[in-house]
Amino acid sequence: MSLLDVQNLSLSIAGTPILRDVSLTLAPGEVVAVTGESGSGKSMTALAVMQLLPSAAVATGNITLDGNDMLALDESTLCTLRGDLVGMVFQEPMTALNPVQTIGAQVGETVRLHRPDLDPKMQAREVLDRVGLDAIPLTRYPHELSGGQRQRVVIAIAIACRPKLLIADEPTTALDVTTQAQILDLLKQLAADDGMGLLMITHDLAVVAEMADRITVMHHGEVVEAGDTPALLANPQHPYTQALLAASDHQVDLPQTQKQAPLLRVQNVVRDYTLPRTRLFVPAGTHRAVDDISFDIKRGERVGLVGESGCGKSTLTRAILGLEPVQRGTITLDGTPVTDPSVRRKMQVVFQDPYGSFNPRHRVARLISEPFHLLDTTPDDREARIAAALTDVGLSPEDAQKYPHQFSGGQRQRLAIARALIIRPELVIFDEAVSALDVSVRAQILDLIADLCRQYDLTYLFISHDLSVVRTITDRVLVMKKGQIVEAGETEQVFTQPAHPYTQTLIEAAPTLPGAA
């Protein structure tokens, strides 16, 4: 008997078709993955099951959850079922959690609403222990936790009442590989222990290959292919599924380059942060985020930096950009300290979230020309450079008069790259530049970076938790753990013959497609 049965589900919002004849089933204890590109309708299908839809949405078809006709129930009954019969893990835990309430109060709220006979505090402690947070007090706030810990809290809220169905919407997108492996193992264990059905929404086919019993592939609001995971991955029938698999294992044709003298030199750098006082009249402690790090990046070299969340990657990046002081050591670009104002124009950064790094009220022409405030340029020269930068990243000069919200996620990332390259910097830092993109858009952005390397002989530091991306887009890789570089070397050598146990752990934790190199 099916726990969840969706038949011929169609959905429109204000007259715009979103879903067309979507059908899928899920049995108790089964893991079903819904995959596809951004905008394919994956999340809207999950929200339709929960009936968390906009007021202008009109749904037709049938959604049966444990015998309940979800489309026919009133809001009061639906509120009773949400959290009790079905739980949901949202994509961004920091947004899903209340920043002014403790994690104990937020987990206990679900228990108080659906299980009034139980002690909310005791139940919150039990369920947080179950998701691996036994060392975390109930009095902690979300901002005091790491990304992986916040994701575990969201899972704890969703399973507090032991629902029969758990919907996980991109639960590992922004997590590093070891934390991702822990979260995936946790979800599989919960499904096995409780006989809970798990509907997993993700664009990462490598995760799907390890997690799911069956796969449903969606494209433009329709199900284009569905089947058992091993059979579908081994022999995909639909061209779209084949394209997704090809993009997931995409290898970039990175051009050869002549590595010259060192451009960036990091020598014995130490960065400490002062911790809050624990008692009156007791000296404040310090936390060492970067611990005696040294490395060089040669002109024309492409270097990757990998490590878990909290290892010090972001602190090191800010120090390289001259945005944070260091307690000891030196960082120089072409022989000049990075704290010198003249060095700022020689470095640019591509941020993880392009939409968050753009002012939504400004047009593209103003946004990507922001680095020009460092240079003396004429209006005509500026307009020509804007047109050339947009053309270089695969957009058109006419796009200069548009706003950021008029572009897709992949196009916004192209705009971020155009802004970084418009003044031809000597060093570019890519900070998780492709981590939030689906596989096909990610492949396009990586190909774009390779093409720009051919045109401009780029020198860059590529920071990412996605090891498959780092492997294909860099010449050399640095592995960072607890503020130290524990391994460094040629990319292929580090991946095929890792010397440090931590590097071996990272590579083993990374999900891979069956048959992928």
Short mmCIF file of C-alpha atoms in Angstrom, two decimals:
data_model
loop_
_atom_site.label_atom_id
_atom_site.label_comp_id
_atom_site.label_asym_id
_atom_site.label_seq_id
_atom_site.Cartn_x
_atom_site.Cartn_y
_atom_site.Cartn_z
CA MET A 1 0.00 0.00 0.00
CA SER A 2 1.29 3.47 -0.88
CA LEU A 3 1.90 6.03 1.83
CA LEU A 4 1.85 8.88 -0.69
CA ASP A 5 0.01 8.68 -4.00
CA VAL A 6 0.10 11.66 -6.36
CA GLN A 7 -1.90 11.19 -9.55
CA ASN A 8 -2.23 13.61 -12.49
CA LEU A 9 -1.38 16.65 -10.36
CA SER A 10 -1.60 19.92 -12.30
CA LEU A 11 -0.94 23.29 -10.73
CA SER A 12 -1.25 26.86 -11.96
CA ILE A 13 -0.57 30.15 -10.17
CA ALA A 14 -2.56 33.18 -11.36
CA GLY A 15 -3.24 31.35 -14.60
CA THR A 16 0.40 30.40 -15.26
CA PRO A 17 0.91 26.60 -15.57
CA ILE A 18 3.51 25.28 -13.10
CA LEU A 19 2.91 21.51 -12.96
CA ARG A 20 1.38 19.25 -15.61
CA ASP A 21 0.04 15.74 -14.86
CA VAL A 22 2.63 14.87 -12.22
CA SER A 23 2.31 11.35 -10.82
CA LEU A 24 4.45 9.57 -8.23
CA THR A 25 4.05 7.09 -5.38
CA LEU A 26 5.97 6.38 -2.19
CA ALA A 27 5.68 3.40 0.17
CA PRO A 28 6.46 3.33 3.92
CA GLY A 29 10.22 3.06 4.49
CA GLU A 30 10.98 3.91 0.85
CA VAL A 31 13.26 6.72 -0.36
CA VAL A 32 12.11 8.42 -3.56
CA ALA A 33 14.14 11.24 -5.11
CA VAL A 34 12.67 14.00 -7.27
CA THR A 35 15.41 15.53 -9.38
CA GLY A 36 15.78 18.08 -12.15
CA GLU A 37 17.06 21.58 -12.83
CA SER A 38 16.00 24.71 -10.98
CA GLY A 39 12.50 25.67 -12.09
CA SER A 40 11.53 22.12 -13.04
CA GLY A 41 8.75 22.00 -10.42
CA LYS A 42 10.41 19.83 -7.74
CA SER A 43 9.76 22.13 -4.78
CA MET A 44 6.25 23.06 -5.96
CA THR A 45 5.38 19.36 -6.03
CA ALA A 46 6.51 19.04 -2.41
CA LEU A 47 4.64 22.18 -1.36
CA ALA A 48 1.53 20.83 -3.09
CA VAL A 49 1.75 17.68 -0.96
CA MET A 50 2.00 19.84 2.18
CA GLN A 51 -0.64 22.25 0.77
CA LEU A 52 1.67 25.21 1.44
CA LEU A 53 0.71 26.99 -1.77
CA PRO A 54 0.11 30.67 -2.65
CA SER A 55 -3.47 31.92 -2.45
CA ALA A 56 -3.57 32.29 -6.25
CA ALA A 57 -2.64 28.63 -6.80
CA VAL A 58 -5.17 26.23 -8.32
CA ALA A 59 -4.43 22.48 -8.08
CA THR A 60 -6.24 19.63 -9.82
CA GLY A 61 -5.72 15.88 -9.68
CA ASN A 62 -5.30 13.70 -6.60
CA ILE A 63 -2.88 13.78 -3.64
CA THR A 64 -3.54 10.98 -1.14
CA LEU A 65 -1.37 10.85 2.00
CA ASP A 66 -2.02 7.91 4.33
CA GLY A 67 -5.64 7.83 3.17
CA ASN A 68 -6.18 11.60 3.44
CA ASP A 69 -7.26 13.55 0.34
CA MET A 70 -4.94 16.55 0.77
CA LEU A 71 -6.70 18.67 -1.87
CA ALA A 72 -10.08 18.31 -0.15
CA LEU A 73 -9.07 19.08 3.46
CA ASP A 74 -9.68 22.44 5.16
CA GLU A 75 -6.81 24.49 6.59
CA SER A 76 -7.54 23.52 10.20
CA THR A 77 -7.22 19.80 9.41
CA LEU A 78 -4.10 20.42 7.32
CA CYS A 79 -2.48 22.23 10.25
CA THR A 80 -3.13 19.15 12.38
CA LEU A 81 -1.49 16.86 9.81
CA ARG A 82 1.58 19.07 9.16
CA GLY A 83 4.25 18.14 11.67
CA ASP A 84 2.29 15.10 12.85
CA LEU A 85 1.71 12.99 9.73
CA VAL A 86 4.19 14.77 7.45
CA GLY A 87 7.32 16.80 8.23
CA MET A 88 9.46 18.94 5.96
CA VAL A 89 13.16 19.83 5.97
CA PHE A 90 13.59 23.13 4.17
CA GLN A 91 16.54 24.05 1.98
CA GLU A 92 17.99 26.96 4.00
CA PRO A 93 18.08 26.16 7.75
CA MET A 94 19.01 29.69 8.84
CA THR A 95 15.88 31.02 7.12
CA ALA A 96 13.67 28.18 8.37
CA LEU A 97 14.68 28.69 12.01
CA ASN A 98 13.53 31.54 14.25
CA PRO A 99 16.65 33.57 15.15
CA VAL A 100 15.23 34.86 18.46
CA GLN A 101 14.16 31.49 19.89
CA THR A 102 16.40 28.77 21.30
CA ILE A 103 16.63 25.47 19.44
CA GLY A 104 15.01 23.71 22.42
CA ALA A 105 11.97 25.99 22.22
CA GLN A 106 11.62 25.48 18.46
CA VAL A 107 11.79 21.68 18.62
CA GLY A 108 9.49 21.68 21.66
CA GLU A 109 6.91 23.82 19.85
CA THR A 110 6.10 20.96 17.46
CA VAL A 111 5.70 18.55 20.39
CA ARG A 112 3.51 21.01 22.32
CA LEU A 113 1.17 21.48 19.33
CA HIS A 114 0.79 17.81 18.34
CA ARG A 115 1.65 15.79 21.47
CA PRO A 116 0.22 17.72 24.47
CA ASP A 117 0.61 14.62 26.66
CA LEU A 118 4.43 14.74 26.36
CA ASP A 119 6.92 17.04 28.06
CA PRO A 120 8.18 19.37 25.27
CA LYS A 121 11.56 19.92 26.92
CA MET A 122 12.28 16.23 27.47
CA GLN A 123 11.09 15.33 23.99
CA ALA A 124 13.23 18.10 22.46
CA ARG A 125 16.29 16.77 24.29
CA GLU A 126 15.55 13.24 23.10
CA VAL A 127 15.06 14.13 19.45
CA LEU A 128 18.13 16.42 19.35
CA ASP A 129 20.18 13.55 20.82
CA ARG A 130 18.80 11.33 18.10
CA VAL A 131 20.06 13.60 15.30
CA GLY A 132 23.54 13.75 16.80
CA LEU A 133 23.32 16.99 18.82
CA ASP A 134 23.67 15.38 22.25
CA ALA A 135 26.49 17.78 23.18
CA ILE A 136 24.50 20.92 22.25
CA PRO A 137 22.45 22.59 25.05
CA LEU A 138 18.78 23.38 24.41
CA THR A 139 19.55 27.03 25.23
CA ARG A 140 21.65 27.61 22.09
CA TYR A 141 20.38 29.97 19.39
CA PRO A 142 20.62 29.18 15.63
CA HIS A 143 23.41 31.70 15.01
CA GLU A 144 25.59 29.89 17.56
CA LEU A 145 25.58 26.68 15.49
CA SER A 146 27.41 25.62 12.34
CA GLY A 147 25.61 25.00 9.05
CA GLY A 148 25.53 21.24 9.60
CA GLN A 149 24.24 21.62 13.15
CA ARG A 150 21.46 23.98 12.00
CA GLN A 151 20.44 21.45 9.36
CA ARG A 152 20.23 18.78 12.07
CA VAL A 153 17.98 21.07 14.15
CA VAL A 154 15.62 21.50 11.17
CA ILE A 155 15.53 17.70 10.79
CA ALA A 156 14.84 17.35 14.53
CA ILE A 157 11.85 19.71 14.24
CA ALA A 158 10.53 17.72 11.26
CA ILE A 159 10.78 14.32 12.99
CA ALA A 160 9.83 15.40 16.54
CA CYS A 161 6.45 13.69 16.28
CA ARG A 162 7.72 10.72 14.23
CA PRO A 163 5.80 11.53 11.03
CA LYS A 164 5.05 8.84 8.48
CA LEU A 165 6.39 11.01 5.63
CA LEU A 166 9.44 13.26 5.62
CA ILE A 167 10.03 15.68 2.73
CA ALA A 168 13.65 16.89 2.43
CA ASP A 169 14.07 19.85 0.05
CA GLU A 170 17.75 20.15 -0.99
CA PRO A 171 18.93 19.24 2.55
CA THR A 172 22.66 19.17 1.69
CA THR A 173 23.14 21.91 -0.95
CA ALA A 174 25.37 24.27 1.06
CA LEU A 175 27.13 21.66 3.22
CA ASP A 176 30.69 20.40 2.93
CA VAL A 177 31.25 16.77 1.93
CA THR A 178 31.77 15.27 5.40
CA THR A 179 28.77 17.09 6.90
CA GLN A 180 26.73 16.14 3.82
CA ALA A 181 27.63 12.47 4.30
CA GLN A 182 26.57 12.66 7.97
CA ILE A 183 23.20 14.27 7.10
CA LEU A 184 22.50 11.71 4.36
CA ASP A 185 23.38 8.81 6.69
CA LEU A 186 21.09 10.34 9.33
CA LEU A 187 18.16 10.60 6.90
CA LYS A 188 18.64 7.00 5.71
CA GLN A 189 18.82 5.77 9.29
CA LEU A 190 15.64 7.63 10.27
CA ALA A 191 13.76 6.15 7.31
CA ALA A 192 14.98 2.63 8.18
CA ASP A 193 14.38 2.86 11.95
CA ASP A 194 10.89 4.39 11.83
CA GLY A 195 9.62 2.91 8.55
CA MET A 196 9.22 6.51 7.47
CA GLY A 197 8.79 7.39 3.80
CA LEU A 198 11.37 9.90 2.55
CA LEU A 199 10.69 12.17 -0.42
CA MET A 200 14.01 13.79 -1.28
CA ILE A 201 14.27 16.79 -3.59
CA THR A 202 17.72 17.43 -5.02
CA HIS A 203 19.57 18.36 -8.20
CA ASP A 204 22.66 16.34 -7.18
CA LEU A 205 22.48 12.99 -8.97
CA ALA A 206 25.48 11.67 -7.04
CA VAL A 207 23.46 12.08 -3.83
CA VAL A 208 20.47 10.46 -5.50
CA ALA A 209 22.56 7.45 -6.54
CA GLU A 210 23.53 6.74 -2.93
CA MET A 211 20.21 7.56 -1.25
CA ALA A 212 17.18 6.75 -3.37
CA ASP A 213 15.33 3.51 -4.10
CA ARG A 214 13.52 5.16 -7.01
CA ILE A 215 14.01 8.37 -9.03
CA THR A 216 11.50 10.75 -10.59
CA VAL A 217 13.02 13.16 -13.13
CA MET A 218 11.14 16.44 -13.74
CA HIS A 219 11.55 19.00 -16.51
CA HIS A 220 9.40 22.11 -17.06
CA GLY A 221 6.76 20.91 -14.58
CA GLU A 222 6.40 17.42 -16.04
CA VAL A 223 7.70 13.98 -15.10
CA VAL A 224 9.84 12.89 -18.06
CA GLU A 225 11.20 9.65 -16.60
CA ALA A 226 10.86 7.53 -13.47
CA GLY A 227 12.18 4.17 -12.33
CA ASP A 228 14.40 2.20 -9.97
CA THR A 229 17.64 4.04 -9.24
CA PRO A 230 20.24 1.52 -10.52
CA ALA A 231 18.32 0.80 -13.74
CA LEU A 232 17.58 4.45 -14.51
CA LEU A 233 21.15 5.62 -13.91
CA ALA A 234 22.60 2.73 -15.91
CA ASN A 235 20.27 3.16 -18.87
CA PRO A 236 18.46 6.53 -18.99
CA GLN A 237 15.88 6.69 -21.79
CA HIS A 238 14.87 10.35 -21.97
CA PRO A 239 17.32 12.84 -23.58
CA TYR A 240 16.89 15.22 -20.63
CA THR A 241 17.93 12.53 -18.13
CA GLN A 242 20.91 11.70 -20.30
CA ALA A 243 21.88 15.40 -20.38
CA LEU A 244 21.63 15.64 -16.57
CA LEU A 245 23.91 12.62 -16.13
CA ALA A 246 26.42 14.02 -18.61
CA ALA A 247 26.44 17.39 -16.82
CA SER A 248 26.89 15.71 -13.41
CA ASP A 249 30.14 14.12 -14.59
CA HIS A 250 31.22 17.08 -16.71
CA GLN A 251 34.96 17.44 -17.24
CA VAL A 252 36.29 20.90 -18.10
CA ASP A 253 38.85 21.32 -20.87
CA LEU A 254 41.18 23.55 -18.87
CA PRO A 255 43.89 25.06 -21.10
CA GLN A 256 47.58 24.59 -20.34
CA THR A 257 49.37 27.63 -18.99
CA GLN A 258 52.95 28.72 -18.46
CA LYS A 259 53.32 29.18 -14.71
CA GLN A 260 55.60 32.14 -14.05
CA ALA A 261 56.96 33.83 -10.93
CA PRO A 262 54.83 33.88 -7.74
CA LEU A 263 52.00 36.43 -7.88
CA LEU A 264 50.46 35.90 -4.42
CA ARG A 265 52.68 35.01 -1.47
CA VAL A 266 51.23 33.97 1.89
CA GLN A 267 53.99 33.52 4.47
CA ASN A 268 53.52 32.26 8.06
CA VAL A 269 50.12 33.95 8.44
CA VAL A 270 48.35 33.77 11.80
CA ARG A 271 44.87 35.17 12.49
CA ASP A 272 43.41 35.10 16.01
CA TYR A 273 39.96 36.16 17.23
CA THR A 274 39.24 37.33 20.76
CA LEU A 275 36.61 35.24 22.55
CA PRO A 276 34.05 36.61 25.04
CA ARG A 277 35.07 36.58 28.71
CA THR A 278 33.70 33.61 30.63
CA ARG A 279 34.13 35.22 34.07
CA LEU A 280 34.78 38.65 35.51
CA PHE A 281 38.47 39.62 35.86
CA VAL A 282 39.51 36.60 33.77
CA PRO A 283 41.50 37.43 30.61
CA ALA A 284 39.60 36.87 27.38
CA GLY A 285 40.67 33.81 25.39
CA THR A 286 41.51 33.63 21.71
CA HIS A 287 40.54 31.36 18.83
CA ARG A 288 43.17 30.72 16.17
CA ALA A 289 41.32 30.60 12.84
CA VAL A 290 44.45 30.62 10.64
CA ASP A 291 47.51 28.90 12.06
CA ASP A 292 50.92 29.61 10.46
CA ILE A 293 49.87 29.14 6.82
CA SER A 294 52.30 29.56 3.92
CA PHE A 295 51.79 29.04 0.17
CA ASP A 296 52.36 30.74 -3.20
CA ILE A 297 50.13 31.18 -6.25
CA LYS A 298 52.09 31.72 -9.45
CA ARG A 299 50.93 34.01 -12.22
CA GLY A 300 48.65 31.98 -14.54
CA GLU A 301 48.10 29.21 -11.95
CA ARG A 302 44.66 27.89 -10.94
CA VAL A 303 44.63 26.79 -7.28
CA GLY A 304 41.82 25.11 -5.32
CA LEU A 305 41.19 25.42 -1.58
CA VAL A 306 39.04 22.75 0.08
CA GLY A 307 38.08 21.92 3.66
CA GLU A 308 35.13 21.57 6.00
CA SER A 309 33.04 24.47 7.27
CA GLY A 310 34.90 26.23 10.06
CA CYS A 311 38.38 25.21 8.87
CA GLY A 312 39.37 28.85 8.22
CA LYS A 313 38.84 29.18 4.45
CA SER A 314 36.72 32.33 4.70
CA THR A 315 39.04 33.96 7.24
CA LEU A 316 42.02 33.29 4.99
CA THR A 317 40.11 34.71 2.01
CA ARG A 318 39.31 37.94 3.84
CA ALA A 319 42.95 38.26 4.87
CA ILE A 320 44.12 37.79 1.26
CA LEU A 321 41.69 40.48 0.12
CA GLY A 322 43.08 42.84 2.76
CA LEU A 323 39.75 42.98 4.61
CA GLU A 324 41.10 41.60 7.90
CA PRO A 325 44.38 42.20 9.74
CA VAL A 326 46.66 39.31 10.63
CA GLN A 327 48.56 38.94 13.91
CA ARG A 328 51.66 37.51 12.30
CA GLY A 329 53.08 36.83 8.84
CA THR A 330 52.80 38.63 5.50
CA ILE A 331 50.53 38.49 2.45
CA THR A 332 51.82 40.17 -0.70
CA LEU A 333 50.56 40.49 -4.27
CA ASP A 334 53.34 41.00 -6.78
CA GLY A 335 55.62 42.06 -3.94
CA THR A 336 53.24 44.65 -2.40
CA PRO A 337 51.34 44.03 0.87
CA VAL A 338 47.64 43.41 0.24
CA THR A 339 46.75 46.06 2.81
CA ASP A 340 48.15 48.72 0.44
CA PRO A 341 45.21 50.52 -1.26
CA SER A 342 46.92 50.23 -4.66
CA VAL A 343 46.62 46.43 -4.48
CA ARG A 344 42.81 46.44 -4.13
CA ARG A 345 42.29 47.11 -7.85
CA LYS A 346 44.41 44.06 -8.73
CA MET A 347 42.11 41.57 -6.95
CA GLN A 348 38.42 40.75 -7.39
CA VAL A 349 36.08 38.16 -5.87
CA VAL A 350 33.09 36.18 -7.18
CA PHE A 351 30.74 35.51 -4.25
CA GLN A 352 28.68 32.39 -3.53
CA ASP A 353 25.28 34.10 -3.79
CA PRO A 354 25.20 36.50 -6.75
CA TYR A 355 21.68 37.70 -5.97
CA GLY A 356 22.70 38.64 -2.44
CA SER A 357 25.83 40.47 -3.65
CA PHE A 358 23.90 42.67 -6.12
CA ASN A 359 21.81 45.71 -5.21
CA PRO A 360 18.35 44.77 -6.59
CA ARG A 361 17.49 48.43 -7.29
CA HIS A 362 20.41 49.03 -9.66
CA ARG A 363 20.68 48.08 -13.30
CA VAL A 364 23.34 45.67 -14.56
CA ALA A 365 25.38 48.48 -16.15
CA ARG A 366 25.90 50.11 -12.76
CA LEU A 367 26.41 46.84 -10.89
CA ILE A 368 29.17 45.37 -13.03
CA SER A 369 30.93 48.74 -13.41
CA GLU A 370 31.32 49.15 -9.63
CA PRO A 371 35.08 48.28 -9.77
CA PHE A 372 35.58 51.32 -12.04
CA HIS A 373 35.55 53.60 -9.00
CA LEU A 374 39.15 52.45 -8.58
CA LEU A 375 40.07 53.69 -12.07
CA ASP A 376 39.91 56.93 -14.01
CA THR A 377 37.73 56.14 -17.04
CA THR A 378 35.65 58.12 -19.51
CA PRO A 379 31.93 57.37 -20.01
CA ASP A 380 32.57 56.08 -23.53
CA ASP A 381 35.34 53.77 -22.36
CA ARG A 382 33.15 52.54 -19.52
CA GLU A 383 30.24 51.74 -21.85
CA ALA A 384 32.56 49.84 -24.20
CA ARG A 385 34.07 47.87 -21.33
CA ILE A 386 30.59 46.97 -19.99
CA ALA A 387 29.51 45.68 -23.42
CA ALA A 388 32.74 43.69 -23.79
CA ALA A 389 32.43 42.17 -20.30
CA LEU A 390 28.84 41.04 -20.91
CA THR A 391 29.81 39.54 -24.26
CA ASP A 392 32.75 37.69 -22.69
CA VAL A 393 30.46 35.87 -20.24
CA GLY A 394 27.91 34.88 -22.88
CA LEU A 395 25.38 37.68 -22.37
CA SER A 396 24.46 40.55 -24.70
CA PRO A 397 25.24 44.29 -24.36
CA GLU A 398 21.47 44.96 -24.23
CA ASP A 399 21.36 43.16 -20.87
CA ALA A 400 23.11 46.16 -19.30
CA GLN A 401 19.76 47.93 -18.85
CA LYS A 402 18.07 45.06 -17.00
CA TYR A 403 17.77 44.40 -13.26
CA PRO A 404 19.19 41.33 -11.41
CA HIS A 405 15.74 39.79 -10.82
CA GLN A 406 15.25 39.49 -14.59
CA PHE A 407 17.98 36.86 -14.85
CA SER A 408 18.18 33.18 -13.89
CA GLY A 409 20.60 31.93 -11.23
CA GLY A 410 23.19 30.90 -13.80
CA GLN A 411 22.93 34.22 -15.62
CA ARG A 412 23.37 36.13 -12.35
CA GLN A 413 26.53 34.14 -11.71
CA ARG A 414 27.76 35.18 -15.17
CA LEU A 415 27.09 38.80 -14.20
CA ALA A 416 29.13 38.31 -11.01
CA ILE A 417 32.03 36.97 -13.10
CA ALA A 418 31.69 39.92 -15.51
CA ARG A 419 31.90 42.35 -12.59
CA ALA A 420 35.04 40.62 -11.30
CA LEU A 421 36.80 40.63 -14.68
CA ILE A 422 35.81 44.05 -16.04
CA ILE A 423 39.00 45.76 -14.81
CA ARG A 424 41.20 42.77 -15.74
CA PRO A 425 42.41 41.92 -12.21
CA GLU A 426 45.61 39.99 -11.66
CA LEU A 427 43.98 37.60 -9.15
CA VAL A 428 40.35 36.40 -8.94
CA ILE A 429 38.94 34.56 -5.92
CA PHE A 430 35.95 32.30 -6.59
CA ASP A 431 34.20 31.77 -3.23
CA GLU A 432 31.84 28.77 -3.61
CA ALA A 433 30.88 30.26 -6.98
CA VAL A 434 28.96 27.20 -8.26
CA SER A 435 27.79 25.46 -5.06
CA ALA A 436 24.15 26.62 -5.32
CA LEU A 437 23.73 25.92 -9.06
CA ASP A 438 22.12 22.86 -10.60
CA VAL A 439 24.32 20.49 -12.58
CA SER A 440 23.70 21.79 -16.10
CA VAL A 441 24.17 25.46 -15.15
CA ARG A 442 27.25 24.51 -13.12
CA ALA A 443 28.75 22.83 -16.20
CA GLN A 444 28.12 25.99 -18.25
CA ILE A 445 29.80 28.23 -15.66
CA LEU A 446 32.83 25.93 -15.41
CA ASP A 447 33.16 25.91 -19.21
CA LEU A 448 32.92 29.71 -19.14
CA ILE A 449 35.78 29.91 -16.62
CA ALA A 450 37.89 27.64 -18.85
CA ASP A 451 37.14 29.84 -21.88
CA LEU A 452 38.12 32.97 -19.93
CA CYS A 453 41.38 31.25 -18.98
CA ARG A 454 42.13 30.89 -22.69
CA GLN A 455 41.36 34.56 -23.34
CA TYR A 456 42.99 36.23 -20.35
CA ASP A 457 45.31 33.65 -18.75
CA LEU A 458 43.43 33.93 -15.47
CA THR A 459 45.08 33.42 -12.09
CA TYR A 460 42.55 32.36 -9.48
CA LEU A 461 41.96 30.78 -6.09
CA PHE A 462 38.89 28.52 -6.30
CA ILE A 463 37.28 27.82 -2.92
CA SER A 464 34.70 25.03 -2.88
CA HIS A 465 33.42 22.09 -0.88
CA ASP A 466 32.55 20.25 -4.11
CA LEU A 467 35.59 18.07 -4.74
CA SER A 468 34.49 17.03 -8.25
CA VAL A 469 34.46 20.69 -9.31
CA VAL A 470 37.85 21.43 -7.73
CA ARG A 471 39.33 18.41 -9.46
CA THR A 472 38.35 19.56 -12.94
CA ILE A 473 38.94 23.33 -12.67
CA THR A 474 42.31 23.61 -10.85
CA ASP A 475 45.99 22.78 -11.44
CA ARG A 476 46.92 22.55 -7.76
CA VAL A 477 44.91 22.04 -4.58
CA LEU A 478 45.36 23.02 -0.92
CA VAL A 479 43.57 21.01 1.78
CA MET A 480 42.77 22.98 4.95
CA LYS A 481 41.84 21.66 8.39
CA LYS A 482 41.52 23.59 11.66
CA GLY A 483 43.39 26.60 10.32
CA GLN A 484 46.29 24.68 8.79
CA ILE A 485 47.20 23.47 5.30
CA VAL A 486 47.53 19.72 5.89
CA GLU A 487 48.21 18.77 2.26
CA ALA A 488 49.14 20.54 -0.96
CA GLY A 489 50.10 19.33 -4.41
CA GLU A 490 49.09 18.83 -8.02
CA THR A 491 45.33 18.31 -8.15
CA GLU A 492 45.30 14.90 -9.82
CA GLN A 493 48.01 13.54 -7.56
CA VAL A 494 46.21 14.68 -4.40
CA PHE A 495 42.95 13.09 -5.57
CA THR A 496 44.46 9.80 -6.74
CA GLN A 497 47.11 9.41 -4.01
CA PRO A 498 46.05 11.45 -0.96
CA ALA A 499 48.76 11.39 1.70
CA HIS A 500 47.00 12.92 4.71
CA PRO A 501 44.23 10.94 6.50
CA TYR A 502 41.96 14.01 6.46
CA THR A 503 42.25 14.29 2.67
CA GLN A 504 41.42 10.61 2.37
CA THR A 505 38.34 11.16 4.56
CA LEU A 506 37.16 14.07 2.39
CA ILE A 507 37.52 12.09 -0.84
CA GLU A 508 35.79 9.02 0.60
CA ALA A 509 32.88 11.15 1.88
CA ALA A 510 32.23 12.80 -1.51
CA PRO A 511 29.24 11.18 -3.29
CA THR A 512 29.95 9.87 -6.79
CA LEU A 513 27.84 8.61 -9.65
CA PRO A 514 28.21 4.89 -10.47
CA GLY A 515 30.91 4.52 -13.10
CA ALA A 516 32.21 8.09 -12.67
CA ALA A 517 35.95 8.65 -12.58
#
